[in-house]
mmCIF file of C-alpha atoms and ligand atoms in Angstrom:
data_model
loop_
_atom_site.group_PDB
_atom_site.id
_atom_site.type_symbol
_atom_site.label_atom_id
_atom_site.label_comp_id
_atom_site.label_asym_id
_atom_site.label_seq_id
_atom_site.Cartn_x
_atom_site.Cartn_y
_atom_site.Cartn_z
ATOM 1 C CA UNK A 283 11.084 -2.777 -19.411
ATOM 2 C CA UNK A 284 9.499 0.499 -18.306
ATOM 3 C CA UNK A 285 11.682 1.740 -15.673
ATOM 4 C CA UNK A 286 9.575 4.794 -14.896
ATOM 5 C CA UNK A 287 6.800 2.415 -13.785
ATOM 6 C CA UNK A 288 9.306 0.122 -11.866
ATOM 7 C CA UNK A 289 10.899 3.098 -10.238
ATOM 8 C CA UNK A 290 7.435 4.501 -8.905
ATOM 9 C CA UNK A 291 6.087 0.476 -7.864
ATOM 10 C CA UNK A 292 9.322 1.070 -5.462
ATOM 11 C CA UNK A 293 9.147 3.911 -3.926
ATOM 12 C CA UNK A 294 5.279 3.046 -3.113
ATOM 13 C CA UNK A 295 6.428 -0.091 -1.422
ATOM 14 C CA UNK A 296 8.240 2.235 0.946
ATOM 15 C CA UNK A 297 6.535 5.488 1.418
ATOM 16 C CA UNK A 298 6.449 7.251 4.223
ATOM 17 C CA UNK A 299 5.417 5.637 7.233
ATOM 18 C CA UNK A 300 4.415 2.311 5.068
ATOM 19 C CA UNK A 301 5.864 -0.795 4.685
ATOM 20 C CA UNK A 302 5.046 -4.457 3.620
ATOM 21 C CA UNK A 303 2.908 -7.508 5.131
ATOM 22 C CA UNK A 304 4.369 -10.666 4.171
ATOM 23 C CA UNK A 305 1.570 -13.583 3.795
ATOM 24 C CA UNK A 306 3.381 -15.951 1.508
ATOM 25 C CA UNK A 307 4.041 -19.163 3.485
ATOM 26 C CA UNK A 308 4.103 -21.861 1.921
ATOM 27 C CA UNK A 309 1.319 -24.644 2.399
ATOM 28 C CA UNK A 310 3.530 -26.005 4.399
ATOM 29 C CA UNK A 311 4.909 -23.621 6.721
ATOM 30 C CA UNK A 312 1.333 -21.656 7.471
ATOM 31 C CA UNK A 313 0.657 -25.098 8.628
ATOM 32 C CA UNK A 314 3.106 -24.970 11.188
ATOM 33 C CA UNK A 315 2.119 -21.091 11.854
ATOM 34 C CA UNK A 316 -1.716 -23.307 12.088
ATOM 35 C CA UNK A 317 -0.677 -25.783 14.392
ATOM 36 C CA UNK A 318 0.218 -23.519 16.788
ATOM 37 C CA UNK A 319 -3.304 -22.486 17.254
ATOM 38 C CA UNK A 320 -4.661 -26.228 16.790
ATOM 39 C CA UNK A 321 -6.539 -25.293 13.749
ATOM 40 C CA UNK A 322 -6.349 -27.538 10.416
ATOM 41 C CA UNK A 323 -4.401 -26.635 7.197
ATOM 42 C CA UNK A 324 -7.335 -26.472 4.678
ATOM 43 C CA UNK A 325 -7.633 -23.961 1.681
ATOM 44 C CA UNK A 326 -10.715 -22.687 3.497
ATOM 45 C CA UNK A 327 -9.041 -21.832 7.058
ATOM 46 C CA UNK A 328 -5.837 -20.344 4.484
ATOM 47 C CA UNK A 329 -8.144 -17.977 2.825
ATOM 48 C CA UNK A 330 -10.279 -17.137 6.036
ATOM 49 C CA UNK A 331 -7.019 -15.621 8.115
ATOM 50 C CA UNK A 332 -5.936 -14.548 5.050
ATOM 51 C CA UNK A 333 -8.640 -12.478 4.052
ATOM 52 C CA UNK A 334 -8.938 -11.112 7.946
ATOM 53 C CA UNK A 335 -5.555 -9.368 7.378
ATOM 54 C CA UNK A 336 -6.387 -8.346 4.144
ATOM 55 C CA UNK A 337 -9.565 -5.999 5.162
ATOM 56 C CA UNK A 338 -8.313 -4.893 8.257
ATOM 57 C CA UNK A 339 -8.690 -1.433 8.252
ATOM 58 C CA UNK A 340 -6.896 1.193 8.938
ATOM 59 C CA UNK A 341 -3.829 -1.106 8.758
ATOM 60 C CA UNK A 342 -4.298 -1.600 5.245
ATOM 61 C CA UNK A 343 -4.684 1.913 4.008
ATOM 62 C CA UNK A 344 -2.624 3.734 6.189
ATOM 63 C CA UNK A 345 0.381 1.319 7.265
ATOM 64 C CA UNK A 346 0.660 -1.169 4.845
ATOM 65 C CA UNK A 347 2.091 -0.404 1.061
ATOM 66 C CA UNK A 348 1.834 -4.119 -0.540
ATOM 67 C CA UNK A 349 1.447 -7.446 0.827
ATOM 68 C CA UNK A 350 3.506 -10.434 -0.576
ATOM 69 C CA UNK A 351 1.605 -13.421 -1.617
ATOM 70 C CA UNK A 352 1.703 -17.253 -2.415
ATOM 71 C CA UNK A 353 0.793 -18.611 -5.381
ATOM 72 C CA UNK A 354 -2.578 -20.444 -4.131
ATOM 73 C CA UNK A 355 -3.546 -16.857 -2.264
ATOM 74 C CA UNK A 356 -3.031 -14.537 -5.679
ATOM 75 C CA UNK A 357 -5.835 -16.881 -7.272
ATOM 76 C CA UNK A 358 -8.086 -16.983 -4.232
ATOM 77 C CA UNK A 359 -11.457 -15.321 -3.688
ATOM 78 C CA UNK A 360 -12.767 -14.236 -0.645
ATOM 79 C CA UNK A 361 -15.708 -15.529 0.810
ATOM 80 C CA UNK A 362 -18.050 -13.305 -1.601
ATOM 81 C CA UNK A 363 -16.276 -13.899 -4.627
ATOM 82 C CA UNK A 364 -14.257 -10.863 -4.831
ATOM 83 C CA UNK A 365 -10.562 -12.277 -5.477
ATOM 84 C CA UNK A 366 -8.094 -11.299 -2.376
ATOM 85 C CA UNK A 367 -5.645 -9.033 -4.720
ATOM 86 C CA UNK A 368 -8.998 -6.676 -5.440
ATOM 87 C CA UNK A 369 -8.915 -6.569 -1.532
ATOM 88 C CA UNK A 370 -5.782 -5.262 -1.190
ATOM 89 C CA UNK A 371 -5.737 -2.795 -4.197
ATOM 90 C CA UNK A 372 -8.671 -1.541 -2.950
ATOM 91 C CA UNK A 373 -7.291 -0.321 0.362
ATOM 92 C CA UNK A 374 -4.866 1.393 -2.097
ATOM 93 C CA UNK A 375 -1.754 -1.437 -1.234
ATOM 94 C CA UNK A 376 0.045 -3.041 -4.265
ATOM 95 C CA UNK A 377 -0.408 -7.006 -4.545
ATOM 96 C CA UNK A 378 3.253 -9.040 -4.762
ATOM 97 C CA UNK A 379 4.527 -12.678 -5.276
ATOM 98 C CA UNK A 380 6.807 -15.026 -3.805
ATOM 99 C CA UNK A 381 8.209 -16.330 -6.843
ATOM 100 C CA UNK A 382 11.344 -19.091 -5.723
ATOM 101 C CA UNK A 383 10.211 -22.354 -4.723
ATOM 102 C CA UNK A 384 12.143 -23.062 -1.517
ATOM 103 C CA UNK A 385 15.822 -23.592 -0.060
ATOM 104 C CA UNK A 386 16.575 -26.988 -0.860
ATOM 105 C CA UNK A 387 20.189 -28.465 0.077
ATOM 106 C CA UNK A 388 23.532 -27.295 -1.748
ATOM 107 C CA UNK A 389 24.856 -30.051 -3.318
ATOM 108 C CA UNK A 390 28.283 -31.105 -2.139
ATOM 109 C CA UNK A 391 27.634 -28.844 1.024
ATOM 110 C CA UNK A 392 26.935 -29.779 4.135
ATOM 111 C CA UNK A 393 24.057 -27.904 6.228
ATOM 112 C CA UNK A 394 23.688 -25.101 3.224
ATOM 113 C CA UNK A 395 20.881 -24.336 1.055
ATOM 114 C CA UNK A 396 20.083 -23.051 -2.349
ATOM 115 C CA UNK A 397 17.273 -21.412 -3.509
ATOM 116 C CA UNK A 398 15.553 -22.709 -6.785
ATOM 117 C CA UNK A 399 12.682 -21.300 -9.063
ATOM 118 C CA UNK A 400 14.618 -20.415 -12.026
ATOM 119 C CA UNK A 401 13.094 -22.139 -14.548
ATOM 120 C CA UNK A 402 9.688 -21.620 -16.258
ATOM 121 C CA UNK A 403 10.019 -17.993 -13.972
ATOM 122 C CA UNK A 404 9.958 -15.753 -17.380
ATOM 123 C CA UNK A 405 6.499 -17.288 -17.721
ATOM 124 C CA UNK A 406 5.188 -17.327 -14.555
ATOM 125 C CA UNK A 407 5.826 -13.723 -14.174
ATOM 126 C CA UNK A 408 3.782 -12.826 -17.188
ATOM 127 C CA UNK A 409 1.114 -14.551 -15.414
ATOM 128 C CA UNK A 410 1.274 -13.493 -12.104
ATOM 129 C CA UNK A 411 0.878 -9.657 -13.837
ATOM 130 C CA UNK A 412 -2.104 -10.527 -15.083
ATOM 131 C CA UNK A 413 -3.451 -11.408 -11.781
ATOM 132 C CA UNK A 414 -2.346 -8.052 -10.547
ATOM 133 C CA UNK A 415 1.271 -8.813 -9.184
ATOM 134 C CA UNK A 416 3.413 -5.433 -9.165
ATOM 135 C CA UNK A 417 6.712 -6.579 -7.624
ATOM 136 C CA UNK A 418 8.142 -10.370 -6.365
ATOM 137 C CA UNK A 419 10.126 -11.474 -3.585
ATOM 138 C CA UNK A 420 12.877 -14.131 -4.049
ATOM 139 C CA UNK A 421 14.815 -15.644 -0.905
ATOM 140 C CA UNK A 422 18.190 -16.829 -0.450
ATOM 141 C CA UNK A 423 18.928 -18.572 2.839
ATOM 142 C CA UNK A 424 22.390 -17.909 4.467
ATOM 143 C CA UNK A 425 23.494 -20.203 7.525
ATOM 144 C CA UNK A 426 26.113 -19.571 9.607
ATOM 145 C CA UNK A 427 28.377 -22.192 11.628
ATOM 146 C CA UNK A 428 28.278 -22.902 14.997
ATOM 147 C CA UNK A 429 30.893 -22.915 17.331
ATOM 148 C CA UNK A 430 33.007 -20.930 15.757
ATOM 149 C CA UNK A 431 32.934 -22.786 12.439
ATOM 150 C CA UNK A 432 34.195 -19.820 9.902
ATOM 151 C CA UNK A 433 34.146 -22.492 7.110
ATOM 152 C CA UNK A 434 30.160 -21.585 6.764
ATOM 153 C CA UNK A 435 28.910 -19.942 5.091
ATOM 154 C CA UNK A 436 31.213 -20.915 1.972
ATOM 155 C CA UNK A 437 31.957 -19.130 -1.054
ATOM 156 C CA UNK A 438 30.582 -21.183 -3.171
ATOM 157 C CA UNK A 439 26.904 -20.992 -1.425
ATOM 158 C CA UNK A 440 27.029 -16.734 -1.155
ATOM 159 C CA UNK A 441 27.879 -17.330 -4.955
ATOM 160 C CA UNK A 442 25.345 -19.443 -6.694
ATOM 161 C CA UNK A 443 22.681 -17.617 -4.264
ATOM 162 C CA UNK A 444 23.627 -14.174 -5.275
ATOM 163 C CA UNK A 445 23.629 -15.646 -9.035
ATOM 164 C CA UNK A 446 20.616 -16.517 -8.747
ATOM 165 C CA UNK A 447 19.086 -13.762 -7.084
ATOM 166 C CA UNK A 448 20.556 -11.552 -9.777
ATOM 167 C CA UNK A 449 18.784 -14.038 -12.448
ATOM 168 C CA UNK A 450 15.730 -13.687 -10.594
ATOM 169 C CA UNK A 451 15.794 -9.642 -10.709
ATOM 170 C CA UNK A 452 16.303 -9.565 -14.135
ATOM 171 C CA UNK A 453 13.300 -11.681 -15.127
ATOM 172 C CA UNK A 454 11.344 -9.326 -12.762
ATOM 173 C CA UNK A 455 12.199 -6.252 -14.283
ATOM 174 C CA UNK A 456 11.873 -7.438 -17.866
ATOM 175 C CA UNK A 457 8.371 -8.333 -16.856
ATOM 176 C CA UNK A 458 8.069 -4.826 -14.907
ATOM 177 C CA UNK A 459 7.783 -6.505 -11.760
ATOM 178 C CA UNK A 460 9.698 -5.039 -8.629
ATOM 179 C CA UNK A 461 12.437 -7.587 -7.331
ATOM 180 C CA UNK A 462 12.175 -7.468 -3.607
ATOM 181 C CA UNK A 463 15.834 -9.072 -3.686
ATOM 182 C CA UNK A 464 16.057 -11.021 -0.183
ATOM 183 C CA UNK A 465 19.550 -12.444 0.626
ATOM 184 C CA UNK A 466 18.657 -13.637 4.467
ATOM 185 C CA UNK A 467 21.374 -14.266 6.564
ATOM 186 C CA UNK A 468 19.647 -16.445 9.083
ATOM 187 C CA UNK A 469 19.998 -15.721 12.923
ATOM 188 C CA UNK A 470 19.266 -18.845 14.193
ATOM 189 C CA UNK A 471 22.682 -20.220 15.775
ATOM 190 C CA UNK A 472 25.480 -18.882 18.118
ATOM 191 C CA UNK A 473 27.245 -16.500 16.981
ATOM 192 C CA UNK A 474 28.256 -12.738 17.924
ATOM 193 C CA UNK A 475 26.743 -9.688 16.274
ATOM 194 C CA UNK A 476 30.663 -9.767 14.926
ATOM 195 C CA UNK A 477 29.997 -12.578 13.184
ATOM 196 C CA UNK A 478 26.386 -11.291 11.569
ATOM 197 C CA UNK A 479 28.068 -8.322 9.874
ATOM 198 C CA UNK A 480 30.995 -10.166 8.487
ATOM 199 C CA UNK A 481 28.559 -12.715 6.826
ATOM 200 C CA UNK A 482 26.057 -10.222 5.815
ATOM 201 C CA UNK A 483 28.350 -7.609 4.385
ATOM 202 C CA UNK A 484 29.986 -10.734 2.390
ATOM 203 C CA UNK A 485 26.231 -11.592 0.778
ATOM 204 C CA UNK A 486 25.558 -7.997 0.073
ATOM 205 C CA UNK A 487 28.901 -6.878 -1.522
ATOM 206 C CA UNK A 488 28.307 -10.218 -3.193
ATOM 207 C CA UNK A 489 24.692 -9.429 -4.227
ATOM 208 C CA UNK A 490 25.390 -5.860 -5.402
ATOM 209 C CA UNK A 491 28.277 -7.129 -8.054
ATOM 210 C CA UNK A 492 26.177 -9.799 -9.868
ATOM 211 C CA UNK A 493 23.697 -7.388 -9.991
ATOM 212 C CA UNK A 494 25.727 -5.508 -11.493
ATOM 213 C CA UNK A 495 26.703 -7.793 -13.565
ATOM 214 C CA UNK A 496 23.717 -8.924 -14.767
ATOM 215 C CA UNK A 497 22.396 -5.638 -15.784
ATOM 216 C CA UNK A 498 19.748 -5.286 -12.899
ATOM 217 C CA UNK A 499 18.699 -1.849 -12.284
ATOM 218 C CA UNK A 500 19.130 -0.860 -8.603
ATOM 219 C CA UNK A 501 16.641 2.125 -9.292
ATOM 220 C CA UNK A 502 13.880 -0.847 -9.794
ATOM 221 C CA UNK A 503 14.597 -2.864 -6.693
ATOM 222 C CA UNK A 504 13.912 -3.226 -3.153
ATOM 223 C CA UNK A 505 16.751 -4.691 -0.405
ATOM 224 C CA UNK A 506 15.023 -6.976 1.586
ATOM 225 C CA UNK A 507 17.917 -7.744 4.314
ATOM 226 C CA UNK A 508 18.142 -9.370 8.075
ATOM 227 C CA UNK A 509 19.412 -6.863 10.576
ATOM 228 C CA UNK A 510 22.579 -7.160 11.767
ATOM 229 C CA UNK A 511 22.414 -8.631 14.887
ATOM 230 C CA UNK A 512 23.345 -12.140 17.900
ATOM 231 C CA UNK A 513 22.182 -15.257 16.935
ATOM 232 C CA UNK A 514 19.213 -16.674 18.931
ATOM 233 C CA UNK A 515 21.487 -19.245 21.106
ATOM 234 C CA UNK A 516 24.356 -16.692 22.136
ATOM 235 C CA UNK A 517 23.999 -15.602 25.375
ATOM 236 C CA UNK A 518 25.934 -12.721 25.179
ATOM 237 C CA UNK A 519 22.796 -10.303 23.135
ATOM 238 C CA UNK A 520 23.743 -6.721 21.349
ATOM 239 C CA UNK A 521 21.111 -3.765 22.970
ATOM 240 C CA UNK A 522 19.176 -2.384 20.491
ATOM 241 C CA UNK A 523 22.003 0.315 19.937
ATOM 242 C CA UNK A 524 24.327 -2.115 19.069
ATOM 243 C CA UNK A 525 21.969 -3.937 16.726
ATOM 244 C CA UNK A 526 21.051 -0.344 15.142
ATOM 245 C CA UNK A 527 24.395 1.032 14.767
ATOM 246 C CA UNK A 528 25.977 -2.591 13.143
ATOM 247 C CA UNK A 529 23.192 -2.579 10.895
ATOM 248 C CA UNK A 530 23.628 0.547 9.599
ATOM 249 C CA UNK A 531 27.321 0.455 9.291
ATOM 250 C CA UNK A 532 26.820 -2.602 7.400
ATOM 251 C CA UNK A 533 24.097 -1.295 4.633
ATOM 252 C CA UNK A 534 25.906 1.844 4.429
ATOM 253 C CA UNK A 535 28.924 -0.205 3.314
ATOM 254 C CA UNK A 536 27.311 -2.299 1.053
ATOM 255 C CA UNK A 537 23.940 -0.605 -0.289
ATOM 256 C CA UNK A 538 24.425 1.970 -3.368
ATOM 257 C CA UNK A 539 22.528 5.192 -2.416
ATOM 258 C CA UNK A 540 20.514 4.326 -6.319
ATOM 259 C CA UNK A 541 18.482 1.671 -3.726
ATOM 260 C CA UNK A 542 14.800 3.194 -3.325
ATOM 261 C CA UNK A 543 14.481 1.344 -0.332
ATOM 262 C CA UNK A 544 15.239 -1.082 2.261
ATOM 263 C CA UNK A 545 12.861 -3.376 4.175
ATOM 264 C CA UNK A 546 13.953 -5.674 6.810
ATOM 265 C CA UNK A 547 12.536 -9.007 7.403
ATOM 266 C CA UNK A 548 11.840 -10.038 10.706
ATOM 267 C CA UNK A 549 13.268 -13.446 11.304
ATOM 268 C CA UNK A 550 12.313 -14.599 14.623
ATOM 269 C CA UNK A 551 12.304 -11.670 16.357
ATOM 270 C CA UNK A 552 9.537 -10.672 18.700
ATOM 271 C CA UNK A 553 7.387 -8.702 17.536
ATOM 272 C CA UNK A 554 8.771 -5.565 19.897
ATOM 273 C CA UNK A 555 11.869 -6.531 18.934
ATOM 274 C CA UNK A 556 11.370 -5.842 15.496
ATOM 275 C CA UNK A 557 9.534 -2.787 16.053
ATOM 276 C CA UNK A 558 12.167 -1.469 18.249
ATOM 277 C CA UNK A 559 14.848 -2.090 15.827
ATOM 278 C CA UNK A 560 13.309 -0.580 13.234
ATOM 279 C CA UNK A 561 12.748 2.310 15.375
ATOM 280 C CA UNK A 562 16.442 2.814 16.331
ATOM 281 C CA UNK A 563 17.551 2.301 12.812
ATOM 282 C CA UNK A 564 15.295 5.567 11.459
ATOM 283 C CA UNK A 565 16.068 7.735 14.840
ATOM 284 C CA UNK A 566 19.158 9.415 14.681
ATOM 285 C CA UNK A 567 21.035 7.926 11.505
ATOM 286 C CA UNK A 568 21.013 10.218 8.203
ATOM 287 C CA UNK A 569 20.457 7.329 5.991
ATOM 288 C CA UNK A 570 20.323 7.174 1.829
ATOM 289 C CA UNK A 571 17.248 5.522 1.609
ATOM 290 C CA UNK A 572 13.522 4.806 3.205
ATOM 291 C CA UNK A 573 13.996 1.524 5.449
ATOM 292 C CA UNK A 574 11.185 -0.004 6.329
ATOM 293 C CA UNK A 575 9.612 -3.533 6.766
ATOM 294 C CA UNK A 576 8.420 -6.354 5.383
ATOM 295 C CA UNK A 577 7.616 -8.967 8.365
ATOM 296 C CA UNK A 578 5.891 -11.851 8.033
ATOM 297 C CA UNK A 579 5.700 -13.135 12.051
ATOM 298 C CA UNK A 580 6.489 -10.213 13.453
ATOM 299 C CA UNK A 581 3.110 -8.763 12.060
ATOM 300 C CA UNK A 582 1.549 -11.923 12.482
ATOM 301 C CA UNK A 583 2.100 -13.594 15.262
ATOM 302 C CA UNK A 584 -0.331 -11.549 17.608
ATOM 303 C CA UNK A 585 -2.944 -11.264 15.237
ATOM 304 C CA UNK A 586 -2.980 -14.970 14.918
ATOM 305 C CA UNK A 587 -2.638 -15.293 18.539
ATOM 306 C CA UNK A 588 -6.226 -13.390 19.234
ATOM 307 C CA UNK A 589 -7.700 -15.014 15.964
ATOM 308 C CA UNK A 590 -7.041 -18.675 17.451
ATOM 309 C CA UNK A 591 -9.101 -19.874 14.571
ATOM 310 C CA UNK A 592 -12.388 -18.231 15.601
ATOM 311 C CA UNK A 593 -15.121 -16.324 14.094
ATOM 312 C CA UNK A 594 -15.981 -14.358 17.304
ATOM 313 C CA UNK A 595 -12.838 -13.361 17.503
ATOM 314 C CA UNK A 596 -12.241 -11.062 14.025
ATOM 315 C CA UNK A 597 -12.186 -8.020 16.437
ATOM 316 C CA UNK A 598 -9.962 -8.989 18.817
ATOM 317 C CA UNK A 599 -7.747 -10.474 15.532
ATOM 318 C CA UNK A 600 -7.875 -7.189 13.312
ATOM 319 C CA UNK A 601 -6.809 -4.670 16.973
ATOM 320 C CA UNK A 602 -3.883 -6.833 16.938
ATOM 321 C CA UNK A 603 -3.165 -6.514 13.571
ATOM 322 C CA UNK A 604 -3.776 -2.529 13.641
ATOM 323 C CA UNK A 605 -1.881 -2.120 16.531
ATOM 324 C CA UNK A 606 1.495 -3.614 15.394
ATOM 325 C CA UNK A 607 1.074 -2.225 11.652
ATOM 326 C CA UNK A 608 0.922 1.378 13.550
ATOM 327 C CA UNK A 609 3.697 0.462 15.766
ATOM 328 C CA UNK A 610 5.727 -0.985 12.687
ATOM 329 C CA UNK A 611 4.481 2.699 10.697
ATOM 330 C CA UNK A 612 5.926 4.761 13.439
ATOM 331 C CA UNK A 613 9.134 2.780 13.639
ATOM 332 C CA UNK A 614 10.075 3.600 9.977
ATOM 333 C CA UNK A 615 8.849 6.610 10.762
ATOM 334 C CA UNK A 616 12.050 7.011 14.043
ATOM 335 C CA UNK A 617 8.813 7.729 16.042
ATOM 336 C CA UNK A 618 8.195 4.617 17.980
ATOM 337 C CA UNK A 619 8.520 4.382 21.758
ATOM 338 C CA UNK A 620 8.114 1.300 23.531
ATOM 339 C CA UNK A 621 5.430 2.666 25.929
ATOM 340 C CA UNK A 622 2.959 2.971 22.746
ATOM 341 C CA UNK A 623 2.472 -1.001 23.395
ATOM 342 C CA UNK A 624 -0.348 -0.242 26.023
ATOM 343 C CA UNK A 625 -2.470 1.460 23.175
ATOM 344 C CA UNK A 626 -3.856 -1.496 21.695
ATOM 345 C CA UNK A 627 -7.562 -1.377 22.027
ATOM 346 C CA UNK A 628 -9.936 -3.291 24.008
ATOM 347 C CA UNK A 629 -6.666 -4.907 25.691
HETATM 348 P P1 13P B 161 9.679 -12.931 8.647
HETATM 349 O O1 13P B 161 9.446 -11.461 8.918
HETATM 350 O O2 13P B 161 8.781 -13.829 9.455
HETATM 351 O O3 13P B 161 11.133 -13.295 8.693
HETATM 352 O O4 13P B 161 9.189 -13.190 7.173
HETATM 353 C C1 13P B 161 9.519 -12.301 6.201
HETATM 354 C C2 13P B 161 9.748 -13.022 4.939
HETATM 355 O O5 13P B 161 9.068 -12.779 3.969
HETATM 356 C C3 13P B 161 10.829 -14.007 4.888
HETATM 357 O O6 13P B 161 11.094 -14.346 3.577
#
């Protein structure tokens, strides 16, 4: 393990004003993210949007520090041959991999999920270094109860997850690949902000000991967490101060200062949302680490929205995509101000 190298992967992923693009859907869920613009799920149509993102410029260069990637996209070449991950090191980003293989259902649990991918990973991550991989993402998936069901989520679930997030990390860093360590607390459902923290600080303090434990180190990592914050179906929403102030409350509880950084997913947030979050979170908080992003929709969703699937419309596709990688750069940034949303060009 070369820590030095590991280190300096990490802080890259969250320099100044940068943060990460997440394009690793599976098949199966870019379909869905497809569907939604009535365009078919072929390898072809994958690699075409795929490959849009990829040389958008200046998002790439300027906003973007490493995009995470699925297994078929690390191997793919775009349309002239040149493989994808020469794409993005060539607007000076680092290439990553999703390396877990999906939340499947806790045995003996009802409703929760745990993340497998453990075996054969000490392999696949000697391979995916060879094609250029420089850090990993691995994603546990935390639900909570509804109606005021406290029983989820249970022990056991924040256990074997955090396990096995701590397995994954130490793979990673044997191989000197960056563990993005993602322990998502999901925000579908309704409960309070309250309720958010309580589960999230319970998967962090969780996830920091059998790190610990496992001889991961926190110097070589990234925090990939879900802000603190309402689930979708309670009416009764935290502001954006809330949200910000919870959230930090909660890392600064839970996250060693050792951390090099922090970078939220977005998880069905708007995209303004998101942005706005991420903005109050950097303005006005004297925080231990960088705290970025890493969104997948939330820096997708409008690019995909002015792509709808057609050539002609790479332009309009690519302003979408620079204008919410600049307002994502600002908000690590604390500079961010809602009225920046008129910029975009040719809107
Ligand atoms: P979202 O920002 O869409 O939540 O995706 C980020 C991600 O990589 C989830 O694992």
């Amino acid at each position: 393990m070369d820590l030095d190298q590991l280190n300096e992967t990490a802080c890259a992923m969250v320099a100044p004003g940068k943060g990460l693009l997440a394009a690793d859907e599976s098949t199966g869920t870019i379909g869905k993210r497809f569907a939604s613009i009535d365009l078919e799920n072929t390898a072809d149509n994958r690699r075409d949007w795929r490959e849009m993102l990829f040389r958008t410029e200046p998002a790439m260069s300027q906003y973007v520090s490493g995009v995470i990637l699925y297994d078929e996209t690390i191997r793919q070449k775009a349309k002239d041959g040149t493989p994808l991950t020469k794409l993005i090191e060539a607007a000076g980003a680092i290439p990553g991999i999703k390396v877990d293989t999906g939340a499947k259902a806790l045995a003996g649990s009802d409703g929760e999920m745990i993340t497998e991918g453990l075996d054969g990973l000490r392999d696949r991550l000697a391979d995916y270094y060879g094609l250029g991989a420089r850090f990993a993402k691995w994603r546990a998936v935390i639900n909570i109860g509804r109606n005021g069901d406290e029983s989820m989520p249970s022990q056991y679930c924040i256990n074997t997850n955090m396990h096995a997030l701590a397995r994954y990390a130490a793979l990673c860093q044997e191989a000197n690949i960056v563990p993005i360590v993602e322990p998502e607390v999901i925000m579908d459902g309704d409960h309070s902000i309250e309720r958010c923290y309580e589960v999230t600080e319970f998967a962090l303090k969780t996830l920091y000991r059998e790190l610990f434990d496992q001889g991961v180190i926190l110097e070589g990592t990234i925090l990939k967490p879900n802000m603190v914050i309402s689930g979708t179906k309670n009416d009764d929403r935290a502001s954006i101060e809330e949200v910000a102030d919870m959230t930090v409350q909660c890392l600064a509880n839970c996250v060693p200062a050792a951390v090099p950084g922090i970078a939220f997913l977005s998880g069905g947030q708007s995209d303004e949302e998101a942005t706005a979050h991420l903005n109050a979170i950097n303005d006005g908080y004297d925080l231990p680490w960088p705290v970025s992003f890493s969104y997948g929709r939330a820096l997708q969703h409008a690019p995909l929205m002015a792509w709808g699937g057609q050539p002609a419309n790479v332009a309009k596709a690519q302003a979408a995509f620079n204008h919410r990688a600049k307002m994502n750069s600002l908000a690590a940034l604390g500079e961010y101000d809602a009225a920046m949303e008129k910029e975009l060009a040719g809107a």
